[in-house]
GROMACS .gro file of N, CA and C in nm:
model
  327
    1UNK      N    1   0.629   0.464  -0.330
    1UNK     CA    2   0.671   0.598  -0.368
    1UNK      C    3   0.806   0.632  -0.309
    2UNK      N    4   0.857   0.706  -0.371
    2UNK     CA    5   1.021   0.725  -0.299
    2UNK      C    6   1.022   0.883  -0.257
    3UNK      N    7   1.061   0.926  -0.152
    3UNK     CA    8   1.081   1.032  -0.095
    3UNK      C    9   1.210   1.065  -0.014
    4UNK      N   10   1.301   1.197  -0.055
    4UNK     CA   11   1.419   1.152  -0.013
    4UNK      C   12   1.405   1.201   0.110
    5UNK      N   13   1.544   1.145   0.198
    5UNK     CA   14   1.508   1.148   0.335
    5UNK      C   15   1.616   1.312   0.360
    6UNK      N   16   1.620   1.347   0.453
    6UNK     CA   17   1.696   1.485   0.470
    6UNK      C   18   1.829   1.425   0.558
    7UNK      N   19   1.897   1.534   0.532
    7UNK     CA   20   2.036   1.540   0.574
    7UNK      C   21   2.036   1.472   0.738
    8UNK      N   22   2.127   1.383   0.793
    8UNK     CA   23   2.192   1.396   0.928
    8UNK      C   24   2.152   1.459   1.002
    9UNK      N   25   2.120   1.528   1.090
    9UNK     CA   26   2.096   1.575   1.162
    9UNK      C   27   1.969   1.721   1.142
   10UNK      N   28   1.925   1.756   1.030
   10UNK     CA   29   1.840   1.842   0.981
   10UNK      C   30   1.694   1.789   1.093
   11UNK      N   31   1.629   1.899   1.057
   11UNK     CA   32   1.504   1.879   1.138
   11UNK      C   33   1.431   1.773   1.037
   12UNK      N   34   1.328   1.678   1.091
   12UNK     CA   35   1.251   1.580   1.086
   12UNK      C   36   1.136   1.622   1.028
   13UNK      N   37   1.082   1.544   0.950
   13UNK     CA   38   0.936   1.504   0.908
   13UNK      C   39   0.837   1.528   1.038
   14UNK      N   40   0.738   1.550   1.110
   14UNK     CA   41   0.647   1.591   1.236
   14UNK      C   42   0.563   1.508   1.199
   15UNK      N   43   0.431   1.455   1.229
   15UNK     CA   44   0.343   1.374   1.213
   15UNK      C   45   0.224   1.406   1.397
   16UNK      N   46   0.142   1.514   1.364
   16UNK     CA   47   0.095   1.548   1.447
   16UNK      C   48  -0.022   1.478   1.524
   17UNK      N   49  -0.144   1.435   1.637
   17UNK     CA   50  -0.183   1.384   1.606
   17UNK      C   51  -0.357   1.455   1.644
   18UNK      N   52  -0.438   1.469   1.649
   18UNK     CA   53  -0.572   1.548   1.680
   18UNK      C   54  -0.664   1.447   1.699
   19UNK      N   55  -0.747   1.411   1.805
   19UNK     CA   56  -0.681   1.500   1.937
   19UNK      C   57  -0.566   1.414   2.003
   20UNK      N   58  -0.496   1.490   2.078
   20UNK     CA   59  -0.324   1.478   2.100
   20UNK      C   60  -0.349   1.379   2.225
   21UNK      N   61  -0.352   1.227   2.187
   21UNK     CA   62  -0.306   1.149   2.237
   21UNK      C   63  -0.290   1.021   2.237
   22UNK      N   64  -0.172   0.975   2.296
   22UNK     CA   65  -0.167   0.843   2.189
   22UNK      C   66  -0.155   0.708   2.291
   23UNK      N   67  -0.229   0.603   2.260
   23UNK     CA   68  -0.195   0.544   2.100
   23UNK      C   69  -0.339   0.630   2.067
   24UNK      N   70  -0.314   0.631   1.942
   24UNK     CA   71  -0.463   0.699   1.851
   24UNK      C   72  -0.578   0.610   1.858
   25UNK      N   73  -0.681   0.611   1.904
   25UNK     CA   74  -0.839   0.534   1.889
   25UNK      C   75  -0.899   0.584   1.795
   26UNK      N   76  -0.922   0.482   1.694
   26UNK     CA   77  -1.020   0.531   1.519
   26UNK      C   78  -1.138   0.616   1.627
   27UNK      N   79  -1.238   0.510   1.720
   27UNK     CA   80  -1.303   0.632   1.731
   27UNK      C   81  -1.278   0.749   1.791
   28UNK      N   82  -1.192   0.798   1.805
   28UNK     CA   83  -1.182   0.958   1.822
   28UNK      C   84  -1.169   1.017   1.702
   29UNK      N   85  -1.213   0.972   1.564
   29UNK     CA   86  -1.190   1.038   1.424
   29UNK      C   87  -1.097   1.098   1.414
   30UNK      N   88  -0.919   1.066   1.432
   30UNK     CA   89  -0.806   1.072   1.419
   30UNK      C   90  -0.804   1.151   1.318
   31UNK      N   91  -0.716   1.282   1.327
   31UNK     CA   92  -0.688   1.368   1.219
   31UNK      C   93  -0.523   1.333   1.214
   32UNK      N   94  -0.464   1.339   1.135
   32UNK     CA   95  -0.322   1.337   1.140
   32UNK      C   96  -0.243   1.438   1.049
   33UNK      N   97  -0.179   1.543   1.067
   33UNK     CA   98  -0.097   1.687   0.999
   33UNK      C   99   0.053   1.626   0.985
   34UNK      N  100   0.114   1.644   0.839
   34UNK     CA  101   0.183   1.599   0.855
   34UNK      C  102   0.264   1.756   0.828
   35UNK      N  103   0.382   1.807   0.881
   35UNK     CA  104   0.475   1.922   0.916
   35UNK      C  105   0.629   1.875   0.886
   36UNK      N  106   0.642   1.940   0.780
   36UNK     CA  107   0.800   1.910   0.758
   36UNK      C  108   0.845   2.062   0.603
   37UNK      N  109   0.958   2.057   0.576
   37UNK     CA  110   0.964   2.164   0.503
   37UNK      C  111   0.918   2.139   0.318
   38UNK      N  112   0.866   2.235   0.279
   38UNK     CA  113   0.841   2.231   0.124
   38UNK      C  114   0.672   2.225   0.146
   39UNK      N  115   0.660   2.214   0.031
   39UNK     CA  116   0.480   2.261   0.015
   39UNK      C  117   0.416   2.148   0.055
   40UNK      N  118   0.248   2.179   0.109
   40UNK     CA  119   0.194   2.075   0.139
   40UNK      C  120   0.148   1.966   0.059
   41UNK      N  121   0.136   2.022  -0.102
   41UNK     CA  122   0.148   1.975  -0.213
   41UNK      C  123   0.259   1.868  -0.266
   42UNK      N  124   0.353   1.883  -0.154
   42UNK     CA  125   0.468   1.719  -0.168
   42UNK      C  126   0.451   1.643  -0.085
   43UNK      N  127   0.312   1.619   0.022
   43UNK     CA  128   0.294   1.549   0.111
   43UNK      C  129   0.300   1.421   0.049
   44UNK      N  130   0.347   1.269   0.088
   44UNK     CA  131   0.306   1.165   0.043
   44UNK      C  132   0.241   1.102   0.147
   45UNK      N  133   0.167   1.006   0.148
   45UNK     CA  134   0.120   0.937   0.287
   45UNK      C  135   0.117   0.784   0.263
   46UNK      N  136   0.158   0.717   0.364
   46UNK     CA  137   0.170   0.573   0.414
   46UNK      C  138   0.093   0.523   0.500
   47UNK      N  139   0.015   0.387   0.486
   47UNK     CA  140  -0.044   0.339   0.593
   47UNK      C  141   0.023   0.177   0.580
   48UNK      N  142   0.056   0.159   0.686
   48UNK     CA  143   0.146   0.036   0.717
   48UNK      C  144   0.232   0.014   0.560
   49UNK      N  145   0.332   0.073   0.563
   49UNK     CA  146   0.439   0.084   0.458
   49UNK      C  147   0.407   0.097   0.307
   50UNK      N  148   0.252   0.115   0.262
   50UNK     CA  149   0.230   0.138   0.137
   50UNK      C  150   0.159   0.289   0.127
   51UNK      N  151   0.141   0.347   0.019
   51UNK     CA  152   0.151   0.490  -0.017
   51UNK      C  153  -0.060   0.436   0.007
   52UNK      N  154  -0.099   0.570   0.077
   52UNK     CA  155  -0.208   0.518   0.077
   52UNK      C  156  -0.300   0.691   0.104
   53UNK      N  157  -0.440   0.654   0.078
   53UNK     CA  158  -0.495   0.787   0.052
   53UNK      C  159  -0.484   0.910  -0.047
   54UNK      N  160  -0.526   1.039   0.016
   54UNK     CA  161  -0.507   1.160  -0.082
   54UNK      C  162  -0.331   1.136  -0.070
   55UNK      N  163  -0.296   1.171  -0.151
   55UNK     CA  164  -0.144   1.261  -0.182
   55UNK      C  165  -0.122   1.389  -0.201
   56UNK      N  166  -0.088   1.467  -0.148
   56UNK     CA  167  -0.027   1.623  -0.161
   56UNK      C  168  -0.130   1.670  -0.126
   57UNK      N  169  -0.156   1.643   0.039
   57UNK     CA  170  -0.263   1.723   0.159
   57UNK      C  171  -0.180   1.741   0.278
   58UNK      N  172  -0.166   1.822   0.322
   58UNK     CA  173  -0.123   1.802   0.466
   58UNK      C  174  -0.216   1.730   0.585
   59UNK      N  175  -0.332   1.696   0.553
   59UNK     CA  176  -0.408   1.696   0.619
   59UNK      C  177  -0.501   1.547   0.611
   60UNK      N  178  -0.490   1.427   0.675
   60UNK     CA  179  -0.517   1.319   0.660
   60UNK      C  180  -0.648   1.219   0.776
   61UNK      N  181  -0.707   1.196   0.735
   61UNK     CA  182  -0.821   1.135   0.838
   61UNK      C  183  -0.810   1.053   0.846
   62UNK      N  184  -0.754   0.935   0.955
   62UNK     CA  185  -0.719   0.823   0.953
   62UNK      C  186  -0.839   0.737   0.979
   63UNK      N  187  -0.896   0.659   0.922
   63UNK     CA  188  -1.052   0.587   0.946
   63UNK      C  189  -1.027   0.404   0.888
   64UNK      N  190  -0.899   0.378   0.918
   64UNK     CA  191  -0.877   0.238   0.924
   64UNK      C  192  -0.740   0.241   1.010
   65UNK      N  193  -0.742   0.109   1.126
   65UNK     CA  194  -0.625   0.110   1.179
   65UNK      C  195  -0.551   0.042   1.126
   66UNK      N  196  -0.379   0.077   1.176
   66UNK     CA  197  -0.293   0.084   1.129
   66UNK      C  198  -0.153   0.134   1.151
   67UNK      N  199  -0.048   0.185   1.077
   67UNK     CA  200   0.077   0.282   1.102
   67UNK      C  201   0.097   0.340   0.990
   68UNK      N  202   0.077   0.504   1.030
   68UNK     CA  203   0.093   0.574   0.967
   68UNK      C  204   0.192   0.669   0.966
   69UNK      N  205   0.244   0.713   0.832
   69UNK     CA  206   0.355   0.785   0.866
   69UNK      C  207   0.324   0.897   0.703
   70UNK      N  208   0.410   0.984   0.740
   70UNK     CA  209   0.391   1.087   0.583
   70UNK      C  210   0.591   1.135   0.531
   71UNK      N  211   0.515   1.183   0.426
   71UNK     CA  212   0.722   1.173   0.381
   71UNK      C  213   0.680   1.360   0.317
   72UNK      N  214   0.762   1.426   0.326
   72UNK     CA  215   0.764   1.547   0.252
   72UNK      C  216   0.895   1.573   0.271
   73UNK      N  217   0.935   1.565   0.089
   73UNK     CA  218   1.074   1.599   0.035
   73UNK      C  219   1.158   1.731   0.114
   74UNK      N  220   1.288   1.704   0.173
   74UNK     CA  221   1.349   1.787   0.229
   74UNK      C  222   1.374   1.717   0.404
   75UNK      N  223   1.262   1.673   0.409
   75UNK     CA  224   1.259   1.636   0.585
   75UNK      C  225   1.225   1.476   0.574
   76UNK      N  226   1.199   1.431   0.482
   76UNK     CA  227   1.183   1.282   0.472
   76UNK      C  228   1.085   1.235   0.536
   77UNK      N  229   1.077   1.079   0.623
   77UNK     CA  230   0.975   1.035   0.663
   77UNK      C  231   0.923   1.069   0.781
   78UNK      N  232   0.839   1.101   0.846
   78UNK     CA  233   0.764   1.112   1.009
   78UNK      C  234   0.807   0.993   1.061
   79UNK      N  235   0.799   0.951   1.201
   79UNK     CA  236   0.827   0.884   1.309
   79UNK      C  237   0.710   0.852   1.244
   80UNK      N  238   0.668   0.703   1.273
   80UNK     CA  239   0.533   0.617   1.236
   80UNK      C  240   0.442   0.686   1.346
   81UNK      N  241   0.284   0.668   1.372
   81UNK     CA  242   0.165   0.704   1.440
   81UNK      C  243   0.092   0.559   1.387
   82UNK      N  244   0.045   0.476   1.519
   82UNK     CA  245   0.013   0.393   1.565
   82UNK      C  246  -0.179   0.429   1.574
   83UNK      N  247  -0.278   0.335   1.501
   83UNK     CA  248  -0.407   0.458   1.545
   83UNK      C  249  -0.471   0.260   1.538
   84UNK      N  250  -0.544   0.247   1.673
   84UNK     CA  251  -0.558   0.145   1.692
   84UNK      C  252  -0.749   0.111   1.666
   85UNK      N  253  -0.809   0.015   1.718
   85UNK     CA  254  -0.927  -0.008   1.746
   85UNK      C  255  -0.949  -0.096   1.856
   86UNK      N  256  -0.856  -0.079   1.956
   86UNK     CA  257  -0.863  -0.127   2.087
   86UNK      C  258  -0.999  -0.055   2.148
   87UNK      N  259  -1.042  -0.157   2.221
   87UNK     CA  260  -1.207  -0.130   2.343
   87UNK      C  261  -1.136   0.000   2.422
   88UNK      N  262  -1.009  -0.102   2.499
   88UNK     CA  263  -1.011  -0.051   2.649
   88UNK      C  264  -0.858  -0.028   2.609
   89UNK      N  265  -0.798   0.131   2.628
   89UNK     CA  266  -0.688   0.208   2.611
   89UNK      C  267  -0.640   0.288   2.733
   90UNK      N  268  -0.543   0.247   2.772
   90UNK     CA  269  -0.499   0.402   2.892
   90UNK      C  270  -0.414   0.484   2.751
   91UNK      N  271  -0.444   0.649   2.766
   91UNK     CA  272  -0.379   0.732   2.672
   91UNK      C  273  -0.310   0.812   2.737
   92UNK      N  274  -0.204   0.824   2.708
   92UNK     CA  275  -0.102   1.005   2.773
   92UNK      C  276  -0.085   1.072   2.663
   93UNK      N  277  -0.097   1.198   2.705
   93UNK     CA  278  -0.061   1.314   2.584
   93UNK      C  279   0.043   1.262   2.519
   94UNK      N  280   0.010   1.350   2.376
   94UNK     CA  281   0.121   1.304   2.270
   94UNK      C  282   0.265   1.407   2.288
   95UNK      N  283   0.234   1.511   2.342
   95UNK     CA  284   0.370   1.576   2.361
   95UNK      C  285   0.449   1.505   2.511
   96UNK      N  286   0.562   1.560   2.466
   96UNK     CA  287   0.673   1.511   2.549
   96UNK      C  288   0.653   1.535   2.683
   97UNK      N  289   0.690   1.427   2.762
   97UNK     CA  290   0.710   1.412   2.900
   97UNK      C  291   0.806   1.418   2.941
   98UNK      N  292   0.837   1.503   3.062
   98UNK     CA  293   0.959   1.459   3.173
   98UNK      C  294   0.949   1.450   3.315
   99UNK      N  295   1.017   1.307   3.360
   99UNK     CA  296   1.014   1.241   3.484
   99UNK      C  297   1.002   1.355   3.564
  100UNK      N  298   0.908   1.389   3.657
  100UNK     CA  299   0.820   1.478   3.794
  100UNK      C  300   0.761   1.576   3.684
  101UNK      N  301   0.692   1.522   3.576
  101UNK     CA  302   0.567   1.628   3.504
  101UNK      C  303   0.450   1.563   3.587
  102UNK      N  304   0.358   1.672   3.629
  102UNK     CA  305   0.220   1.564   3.630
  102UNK      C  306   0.173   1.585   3.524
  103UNK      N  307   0.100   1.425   3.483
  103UNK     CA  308   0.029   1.399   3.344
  103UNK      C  309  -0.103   1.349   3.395
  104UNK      N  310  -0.138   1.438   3.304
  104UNK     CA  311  -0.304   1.350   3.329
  104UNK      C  312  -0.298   1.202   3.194
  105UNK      N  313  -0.367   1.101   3.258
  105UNK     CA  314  -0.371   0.980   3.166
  105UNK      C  315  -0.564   0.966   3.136
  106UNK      N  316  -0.604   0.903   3.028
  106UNK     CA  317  -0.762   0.906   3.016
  106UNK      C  318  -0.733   0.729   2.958
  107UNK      N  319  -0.808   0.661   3.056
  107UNK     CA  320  -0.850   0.544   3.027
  107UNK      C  321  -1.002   0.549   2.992
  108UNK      N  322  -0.997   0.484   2.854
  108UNK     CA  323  -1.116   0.508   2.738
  108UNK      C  324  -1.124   0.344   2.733
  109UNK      N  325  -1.301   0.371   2.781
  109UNK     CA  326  -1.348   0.212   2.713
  109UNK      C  327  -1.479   0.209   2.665
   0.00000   0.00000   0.00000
């Protein structure tokens, strides 16, 4: 599917992840929102570089691993989301860190 990408420097495609932390574990039943401008109805979605699932949802359940990413015209593609089926994972929140944050980390096995 072709989706155009947005201007230089314009704000980005978002690719959210529920619950917020990554890498994504299928079993945590991975929700993924994809946030960018124009209706949710131009959502496209990708799983490892092919158009895959519903189309024109914002709203995606990821239940095979993989890399996922979503495109909505105006803001183009999301940064890829990584959603694994690893046993044994150390996870850090998906929002941004900076050097002397304390983070809590959850090692899941």
């Amino acid at each position: 599917g072709w989706c155009p990408l947005s201007p230089t420097g314009a704000q980005t495609t978002q690719l959210l992840v529920e619950p917020p932390w990554k890498p994504a574990v299928l079993r945590d039943r991975v929700t993924l929102t994809c946030q960018g401008s124009g209706t949710a109805s131009a959502t496209t979605w990708y799983k490892d570089g092919q158009r895959w699932g519903q189309q024109g949802s914002n709203h995606f359940k990821a239940n095979m691993k993989g890399t996922y990413q979503c495109c909505r015209p105006g803001t183009g593609h999301s940064p890829p989301v990584i959603v694994s089926e690893e046993w044994l994972v150390l996870q850090v929140p998906t929002w941004a860190l900076l050097e002397g944050d304390t983070v809590t980390l959850r090692c899941r096995g």
